[in-house]
mmCIF file of C-alpha atoms in Angstrom:
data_model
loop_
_atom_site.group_PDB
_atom_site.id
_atom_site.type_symbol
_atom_site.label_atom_id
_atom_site.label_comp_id
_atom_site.label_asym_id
_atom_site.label_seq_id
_atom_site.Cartn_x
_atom_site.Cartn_y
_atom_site.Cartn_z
ATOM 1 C CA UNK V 601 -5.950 -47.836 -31.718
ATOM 2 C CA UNK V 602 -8.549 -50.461 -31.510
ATOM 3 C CA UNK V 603 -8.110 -53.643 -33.547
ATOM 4 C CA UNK V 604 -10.246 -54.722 -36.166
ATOM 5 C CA UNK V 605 -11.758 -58.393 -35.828
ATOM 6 C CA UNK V 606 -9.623 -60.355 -38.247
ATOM 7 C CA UNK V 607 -12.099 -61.399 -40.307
ATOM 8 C CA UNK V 608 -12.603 -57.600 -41.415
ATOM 9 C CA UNK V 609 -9.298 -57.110 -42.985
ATOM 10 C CA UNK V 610 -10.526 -59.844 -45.564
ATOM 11 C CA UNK V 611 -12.872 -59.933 -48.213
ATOM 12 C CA UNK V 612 -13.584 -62.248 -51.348
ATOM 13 C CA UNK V 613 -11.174 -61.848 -53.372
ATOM 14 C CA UNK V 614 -8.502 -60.227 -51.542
ATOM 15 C CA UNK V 615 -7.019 -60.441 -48.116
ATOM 16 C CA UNK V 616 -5.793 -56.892 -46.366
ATOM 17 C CA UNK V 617 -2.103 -57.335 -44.797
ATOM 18 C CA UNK V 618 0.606 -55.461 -44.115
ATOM 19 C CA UNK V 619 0.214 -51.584 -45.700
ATOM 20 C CA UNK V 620 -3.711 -52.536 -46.986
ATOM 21 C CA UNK V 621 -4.740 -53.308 -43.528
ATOM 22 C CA UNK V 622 -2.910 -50.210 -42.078
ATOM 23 C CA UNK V 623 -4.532 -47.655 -44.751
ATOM 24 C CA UNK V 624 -7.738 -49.442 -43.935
ATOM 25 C CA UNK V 625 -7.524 -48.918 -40.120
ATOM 26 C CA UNK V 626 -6.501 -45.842 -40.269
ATOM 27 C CA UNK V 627 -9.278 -44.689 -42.121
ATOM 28 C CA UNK V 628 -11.640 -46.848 -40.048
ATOM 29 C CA UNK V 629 -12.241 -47.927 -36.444
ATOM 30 C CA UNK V 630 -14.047 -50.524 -34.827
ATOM 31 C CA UNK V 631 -15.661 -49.244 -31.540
ATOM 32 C CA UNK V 632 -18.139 -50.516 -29.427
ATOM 33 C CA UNK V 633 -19.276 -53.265 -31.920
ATOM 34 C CA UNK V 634 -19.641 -50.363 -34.660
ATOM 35 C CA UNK V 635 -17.413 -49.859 -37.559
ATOM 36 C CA UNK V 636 -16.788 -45.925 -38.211
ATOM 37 C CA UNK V 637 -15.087 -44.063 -40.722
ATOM 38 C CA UNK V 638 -12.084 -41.573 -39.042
ATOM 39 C CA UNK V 639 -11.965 -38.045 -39.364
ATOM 40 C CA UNK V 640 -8.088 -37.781 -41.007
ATOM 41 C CA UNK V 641 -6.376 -34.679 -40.470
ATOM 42 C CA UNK V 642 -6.143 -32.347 -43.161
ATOM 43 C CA UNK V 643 -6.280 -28.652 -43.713
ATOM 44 C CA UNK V 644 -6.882 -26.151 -45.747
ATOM 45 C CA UNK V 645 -6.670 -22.522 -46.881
ATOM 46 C CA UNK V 646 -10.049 -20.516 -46.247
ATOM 47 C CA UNK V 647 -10.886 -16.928 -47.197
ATOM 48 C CA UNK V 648 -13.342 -15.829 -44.833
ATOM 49 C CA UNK V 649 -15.246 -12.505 -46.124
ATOM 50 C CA UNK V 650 -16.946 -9.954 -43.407
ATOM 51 C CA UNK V 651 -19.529 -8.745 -46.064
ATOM 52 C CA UNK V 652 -20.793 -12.173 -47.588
ATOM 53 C CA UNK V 653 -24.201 -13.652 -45.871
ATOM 54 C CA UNK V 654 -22.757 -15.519 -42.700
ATOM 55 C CA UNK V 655 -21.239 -18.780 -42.494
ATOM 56 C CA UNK V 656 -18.091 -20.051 -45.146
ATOM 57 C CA UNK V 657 -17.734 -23.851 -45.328
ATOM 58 C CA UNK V 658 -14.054 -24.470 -44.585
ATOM 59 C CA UNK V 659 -14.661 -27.996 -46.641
ATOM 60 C CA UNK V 660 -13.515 -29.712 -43.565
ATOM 61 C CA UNK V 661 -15.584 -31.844 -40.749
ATOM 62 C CA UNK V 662 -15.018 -32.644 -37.142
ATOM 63 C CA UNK V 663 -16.093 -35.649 -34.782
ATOM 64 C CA UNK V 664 -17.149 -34.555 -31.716
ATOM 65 C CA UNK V 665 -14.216 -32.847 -28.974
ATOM 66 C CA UNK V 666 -11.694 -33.139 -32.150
ATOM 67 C CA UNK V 667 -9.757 -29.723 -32.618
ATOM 68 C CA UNK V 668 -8.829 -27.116 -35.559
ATOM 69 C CA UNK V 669 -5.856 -25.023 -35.183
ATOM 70 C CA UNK V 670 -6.153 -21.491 -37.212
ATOM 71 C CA UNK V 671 -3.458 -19.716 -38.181
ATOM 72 C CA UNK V 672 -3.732 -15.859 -39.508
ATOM 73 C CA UNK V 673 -2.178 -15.731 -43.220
ATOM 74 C CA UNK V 674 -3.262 -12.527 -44.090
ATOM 75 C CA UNK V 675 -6.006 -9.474 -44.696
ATOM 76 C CA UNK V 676 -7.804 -7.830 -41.795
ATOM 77 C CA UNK V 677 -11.774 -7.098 -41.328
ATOM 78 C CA UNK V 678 -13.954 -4.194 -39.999
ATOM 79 C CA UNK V 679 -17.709 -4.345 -39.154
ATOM 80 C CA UNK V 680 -18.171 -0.792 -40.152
ATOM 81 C CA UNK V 681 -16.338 0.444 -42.836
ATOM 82 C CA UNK V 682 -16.385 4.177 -41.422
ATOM 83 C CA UNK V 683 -13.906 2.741 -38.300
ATOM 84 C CA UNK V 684 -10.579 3.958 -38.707
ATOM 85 C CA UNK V 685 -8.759 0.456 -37.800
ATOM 86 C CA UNK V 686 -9.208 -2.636 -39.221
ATOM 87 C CA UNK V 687 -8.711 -5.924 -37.192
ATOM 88 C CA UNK V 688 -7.343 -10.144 -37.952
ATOM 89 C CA UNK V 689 -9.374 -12.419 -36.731
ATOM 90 C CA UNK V 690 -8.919 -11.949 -32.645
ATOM 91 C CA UNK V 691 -11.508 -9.197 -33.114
ATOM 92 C CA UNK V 692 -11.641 -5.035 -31.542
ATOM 93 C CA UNK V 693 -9.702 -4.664 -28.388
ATOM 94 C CA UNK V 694 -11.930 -4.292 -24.923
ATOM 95 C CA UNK V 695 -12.061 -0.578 -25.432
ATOM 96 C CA UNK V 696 -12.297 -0.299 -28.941
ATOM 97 C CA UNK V 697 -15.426 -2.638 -28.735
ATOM 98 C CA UNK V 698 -17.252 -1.088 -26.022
ATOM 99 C CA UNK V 699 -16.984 2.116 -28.573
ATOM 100 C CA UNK V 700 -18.790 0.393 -31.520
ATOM 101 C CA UNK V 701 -22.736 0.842 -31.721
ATOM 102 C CA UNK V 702 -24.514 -2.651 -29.730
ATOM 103 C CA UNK V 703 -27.220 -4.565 -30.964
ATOM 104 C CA UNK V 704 -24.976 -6.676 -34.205
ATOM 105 C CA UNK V 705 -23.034 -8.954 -32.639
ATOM 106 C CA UNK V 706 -23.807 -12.591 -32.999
ATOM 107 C CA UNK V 707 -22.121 -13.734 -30.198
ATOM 108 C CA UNK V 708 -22.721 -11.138 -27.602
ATOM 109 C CA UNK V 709 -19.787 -12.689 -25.185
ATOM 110 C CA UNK V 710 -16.853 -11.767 -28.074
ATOM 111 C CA UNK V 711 -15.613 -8.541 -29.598
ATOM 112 C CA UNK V 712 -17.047 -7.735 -32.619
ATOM 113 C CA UNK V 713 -14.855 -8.629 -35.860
ATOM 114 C CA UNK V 714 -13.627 -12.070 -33.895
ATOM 115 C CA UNK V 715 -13.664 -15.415 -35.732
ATOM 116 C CA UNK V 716 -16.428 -17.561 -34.445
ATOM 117 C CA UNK V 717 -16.686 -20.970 -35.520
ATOM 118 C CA UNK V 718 -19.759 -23.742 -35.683
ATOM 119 C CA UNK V 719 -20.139 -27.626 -36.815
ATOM 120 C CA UNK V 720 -22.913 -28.738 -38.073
ATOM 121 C CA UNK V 721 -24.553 -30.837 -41.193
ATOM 122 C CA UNK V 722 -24.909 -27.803 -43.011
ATOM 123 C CA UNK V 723 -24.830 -23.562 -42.788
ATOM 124 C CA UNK V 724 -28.867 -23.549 -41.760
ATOM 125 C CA UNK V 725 -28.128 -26.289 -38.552
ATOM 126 C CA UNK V 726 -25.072 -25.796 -36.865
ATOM 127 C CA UNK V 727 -24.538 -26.540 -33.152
ATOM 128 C CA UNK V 728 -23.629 -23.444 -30.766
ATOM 129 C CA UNK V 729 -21.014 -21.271 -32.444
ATOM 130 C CA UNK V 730 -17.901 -20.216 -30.355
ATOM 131 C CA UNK V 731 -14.990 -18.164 -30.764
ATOM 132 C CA UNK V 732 -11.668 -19.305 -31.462
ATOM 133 C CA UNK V 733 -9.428 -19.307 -28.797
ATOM 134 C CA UNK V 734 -6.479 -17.355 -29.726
ATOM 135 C CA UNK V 735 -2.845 -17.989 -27.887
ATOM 136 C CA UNK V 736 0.371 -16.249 -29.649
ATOM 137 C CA UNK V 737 -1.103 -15.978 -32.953
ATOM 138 C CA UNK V 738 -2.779 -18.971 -33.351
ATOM 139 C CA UNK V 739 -6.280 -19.955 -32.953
ATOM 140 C CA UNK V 740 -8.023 -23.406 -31.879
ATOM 141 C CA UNK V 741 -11.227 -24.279 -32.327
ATOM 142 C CA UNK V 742 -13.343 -27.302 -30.498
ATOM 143 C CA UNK V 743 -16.323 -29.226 -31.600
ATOM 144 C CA UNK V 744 -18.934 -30.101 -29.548
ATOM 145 C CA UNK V 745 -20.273 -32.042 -31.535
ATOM 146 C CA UNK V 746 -19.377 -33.478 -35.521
ATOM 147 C CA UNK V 747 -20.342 -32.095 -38.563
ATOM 148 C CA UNK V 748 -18.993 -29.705 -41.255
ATOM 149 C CA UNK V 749 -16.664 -26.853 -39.600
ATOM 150 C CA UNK V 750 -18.142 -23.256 -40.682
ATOM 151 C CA UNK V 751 -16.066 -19.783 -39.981
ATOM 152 C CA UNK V 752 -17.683 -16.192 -39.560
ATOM 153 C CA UNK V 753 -17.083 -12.951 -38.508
ATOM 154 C CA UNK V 754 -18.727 -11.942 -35.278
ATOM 155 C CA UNK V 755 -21.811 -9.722 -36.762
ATOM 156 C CA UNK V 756 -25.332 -10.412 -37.436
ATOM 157 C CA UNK V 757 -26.220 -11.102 -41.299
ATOM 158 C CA UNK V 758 -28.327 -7.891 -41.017
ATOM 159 C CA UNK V 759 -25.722 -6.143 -39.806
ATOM 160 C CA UNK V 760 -23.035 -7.425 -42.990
ATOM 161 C CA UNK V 761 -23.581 -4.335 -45.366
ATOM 162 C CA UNK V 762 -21.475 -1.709 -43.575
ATOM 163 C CA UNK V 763 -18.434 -4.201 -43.264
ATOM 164 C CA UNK V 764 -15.548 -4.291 -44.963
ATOM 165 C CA UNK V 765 -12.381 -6.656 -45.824
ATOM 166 C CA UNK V 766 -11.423 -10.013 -45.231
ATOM 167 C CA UNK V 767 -8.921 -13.010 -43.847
ATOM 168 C CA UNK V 768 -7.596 -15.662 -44.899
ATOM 169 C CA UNK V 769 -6.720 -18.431 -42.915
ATOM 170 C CA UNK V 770 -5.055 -21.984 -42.716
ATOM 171 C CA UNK V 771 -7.408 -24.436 -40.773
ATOM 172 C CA UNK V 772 -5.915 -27.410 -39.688
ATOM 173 C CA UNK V 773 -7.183 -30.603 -38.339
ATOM 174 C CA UNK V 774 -6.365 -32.559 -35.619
ATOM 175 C CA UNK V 775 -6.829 -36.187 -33.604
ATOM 176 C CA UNK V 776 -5.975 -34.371 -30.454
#
């Protein structure tokens, strides 16, 4: 971790040493000349809903290449309620995709009903979404760039009505 010039673990009235100047550079970092706030880790619990409009803040923000790990706690999805099988978050199989009707998937290089995630300042300007990469039950997610991390289920807002269910999952930040 970089170190902070000494003269900015002081102030007026009180000087930062020991545990105050280790809670203050963890929470900050001088880089570059610059003084920036960290990204901590945290996480969080997030239903996700496959017939609400689009995006669902998760409440949690990424810097740029930092990573979210996504576990599956429960409830499973459909993007047409008249499918007999519901699906987690991974999305329809290969063959059980190629099967549902084209022309609603919002990101046409993933199954329908997989998680897709985006960061951005808000729901209207988010950078490219992407799936989550999914590896023995748990998913990661990385930004390419900082901002607010959204979840959604792959299907076009037009296309919500016919859904059904939802998941929940934990989201999880990292410093990896």
């Amino acid at each position: 971790m970089p170190e902070l010039p000494a003269g900015w673990l002081n102030c007026g009235h009180r000087k930062y040493t020991g545990v105050y100047a280790v809670a203050y550079t963890d929470k900050f970092a001088f880089e570059n000349g610059t003084l920036t706030r960290r990204r901590v880790p945290g996480s969080r619990t997030v239903v996700v809903s496959s017939t609400k409009q689009g995006w669902r803040d998760t409440g949690l923000s990424l810097d740029k290449g930092q990573t979210a790990t996504i576990t599956h706690d429960s409830g499973t999805w459909t993007v047409d309620s008249r499918l007999p099988d519901r699906v987690g978050p991974q999305g329809y199989s290969p063959e059980a995709d190629a099967h549902i009707a084209p022309g609603c998937k919002f990101d046409d290089s993933e199954p329908y009903g997989a998680l897709l995630g985006a960061v951005g300042p808000s729901a209207a300007s988010l950078g490219t979404p992407s799936a989550v990469t999914w590896n023995d039950g748990e998913g990661e997610f990385k930004a390419e760039n900082a901002g607010k991390l959204f979840l959604r289920i792959n299907d076009e807002d037009r296309c919500l009505g016919d859904n059904g269910g939802l998941i929940t999952v934990k989201v999880t930040i990292t410093n990896r």
